[in-house]
Amino acid sequence: MTKGTAASGIPASATFVRGRQPADGFAGPKLAGPKLAGAVLLCLGLAGCASPDEVTGALASPSPMRAAAVANAPSPRPAAPARAAAPAAASTHPEMTPQALARAEANFDRCIASLEPMARAQGVSPAGFRRYTAGLKPDMGIMDKLQTQPEFTRTTGDYVTMLVSETRITRGREAMAQNAAVFEAVGRTYGVDPYVVAAIWGIETNYGSARGSYPVLQATGTLACVGRRQPYFRDEFVAALRILDKGDIPESHLRGSWAGAFGLTQFMPTAFQRDAVDFDGDGHRNVVDSVADAMGSTAAKLKRGGWVAGRSWGYEVDLPRGFNYLLADKKLKKPMREWWALGVRRPDGRPMPGGDEMAFLLLPAGAKGPAFLMTDNFKAILSYNPADAYALAIGHLADRIRGGGPFVQPWPEDARALSRLERTELQQRLASRGYDVGTHDGALGQKTRDAVREYQVSAGLVPDGLASDEVLASLRNGT
């Protein structure tokens, strides 16, 4: 224990108080509950093992800024003898052809050496660069991961239900009870709901049981010199070098996803450099081995993302008959009092929040599913991962850990998420009618949602902006 650190591992200067519970806000963690269960949930390709993009496909556009952990066999450094460089499937990208991969693999040592000036400019010592890059070899198996993103077709309802399970809720309460001092200090220091921080921990790595096993330096070094994402991953590789050179995390502990995310709440190296804090006061920012550092760093990231103390991430609401679904638009924020005037209510007669609080209406499953008024704190969660389904799962899991109940409105039982091919077809058909959908890549960005809404209006459909099989069928039928 270092000087100035309490026995709990929290800085002695931190003050632990149980905050007063605001409406749908946060209070200190519940202290009751058994010790953290030892059972480890199987990943099965779910959260805690892969990012929402990898899990759902249909739920989010590709997010290059972050990749969550994937539980795979370790890949030691130096790597085993090189495997075939060809990816699992053919690629049209010039850096992903078998010939390009083979050239990059052969040039790997020179590529890594060429990054030394960049690393030294960002504070990596010459001795540290030599030490951590000596014998570094690429893991060409990562190219298979980069090349073959699996196709998932889960609806938002399936995704949220899958993540916010009774087991994850129970383990979240146990984890918060076991680390009560940490979570109280996090809420006190950053004004961020500690239940949301715990929910991120639960969904990212299943409370630490599914962190990934790829050596981060090898993973980011491979991606910095091989394949189609080299410019982006050069920054991540250098940031990983800085982590090791400064001694924040031992090299043997710096393991994570194939894309370089690591720690209890899955930080990319550049995000670590920007947001990680030494919350336990031991002189190191160790989000791998220190619960305090990981939770404090997560809260710091959320605060930087715009979290407002004492407010909820959002509220489930009921919409009146005849509601104008054109108002369900992320770009259209209104004060709560205006939503009230439009007939929007919370289920079971629960009170609406303050009248001047701004919110937008989100219909993640369209007009047939639950509706939510989302605050700026929902956007703060999106700063961690820019997928609505992810942020909704985080917020809901936080509320369930706190003691709240499930959503009142059911998810549509007949809902079906479009495959990537169908989403691409939908974009192409909309574009052929003159709608601006952006790139025809199967990723449902804001332009595509806006185009869907415009088409729904013209076709006499409910304009909820959902890219559904109903919309695709209507486009196919020429209606």
PDB file of C-alpha atoms in Angstrom, residues 95 107 111-112 114-115 118-119 122 129 217 219-241 268-270:
ATOM      1  CA  GLU A  95      -4.168  -4.347 -48.285  1.00  0.00           C
ATOM      2  CA  ASN A 107       8.204  -6.378 -44.031  1.00  0.00           C
ATOM      3  CA  CYS A 111       7.578  -1.442 -40.395  1.00  0.00           C
ATOM      4  CA  ILE A 112       7.866  -1.672 -36.606  1.00  0.00           C
ATOM      5  CA  SER A 114       9.915   2.798 -38.778  1.00  0.00           C
ATOM      6  CA  LEU A 115       7.518   3.664 -35.958  1.00  0.00           C
ATOM      7  CA  MET A 118       6.620   8.439 -33.783  1.00  0.00           C
ATOM      8  CA  ALA A 119       6.917   6.545 -30.508  1.00  0.00           C
ATOM      9  CA  GLN A 122       5.031  10.622 -27.935  1.00  0.00           C
ATOM     10  CA  PHE A 129      11.102   0.891 -27.640  1.00  0.00           C
ATOM     11  CA  LEU A 217       1.275  -4.983 -28.045  1.00  0.00           C
ATOM     12  CA  ALA A 219      -2.235  -7.280 -31.614  1.00  0.00           C
ATOM     13  CA  THR A 220      -1.855  -3.554 -32.184  1.00  0.00           C
ATOM     14  CA  GLY A 221       1.590  -4.028 -33.748  1.00  0.00           C
ATOM     15  CA  THR A 222       0.156  -6.537 -36.198  1.00  0.00           C
ATOM     16  CA  LEU A 223      -2.696  -4.224 -37.158  1.00  0.00           C
ATOM     17  CA  ALA A 224      -0.324  -1.236 -37.380  1.00  0.00           C
ATOM     18  CA  CYS A 225       1.764  -2.957 -40.070  1.00  0.00           C
ATOM     19  CA  VAL A 226      -0.561  -5.464 -41.752  1.00  0.00           C
ATOM     20  CA  GLY A 227      -4.000  -5.131 -43.296  1.00  0.00           C
ATOM     21  CA  ARG A 228      -6.445  -2.377 -44.052  1.00  0.00           C
ATOM     22  CA  ARG A 229      -6.436  -0.423 -40.768  1.00  0.00           C
ATOM     23  CA  GLN A 230      -2.753   0.441 -40.455  1.00  0.00           C
ATOM     24  CA  PRO A 231      -2.979   4.261 -40.027  1.00  0.00           C
ATOM     25  CA  TYR A 232      -5.464   3.959 -37.166  1.00  0.00           C
ATOM     26  CA  PHE A 233      -3.622   1.195 -35.333  1.00  0.00           C
ATOM     27  CA  ARG A 234      -0.236   2.904 -35.470  1.00  0.00           C
ATOM     28  CA  ASP A 235      -1.555   5.309 -32.849  1.00  0.00           C
ATOM     29  CA  GLU A 236      -2.870   2.385 -30.793  1.00  0.00           C
ATOM     30  CA  PHE A 237       0.455   0.560 -31.019  1.00  0.00           C
ATOM     31  CA  VAL A 238       2.430   3.587 -29.882  1.00  0.00           C
ATOM     32  CA  ALA A 239      -0.051   4.178 -27.048  1.00  0.00           C
ATOM     33  CA  ALA A 240       0.418   0.552 -25.955  1.00  0.00           C
ATOM     34  CA  LEU A 241       4.175   1.072 -25.953  1.00  0.00           C
ATOM     35  CA  MET A 268      -8.239   0.930 -26.320  1.00  0.00           C
ATOM     36  CA  PRO A 269      -4.658   2.136 -25.687  1.00  0.00           C
ATOM     37  CA  THR A 270      -5.335   5.690 -26.928  1.00  0.00           C
TER      38      THR A 270
END
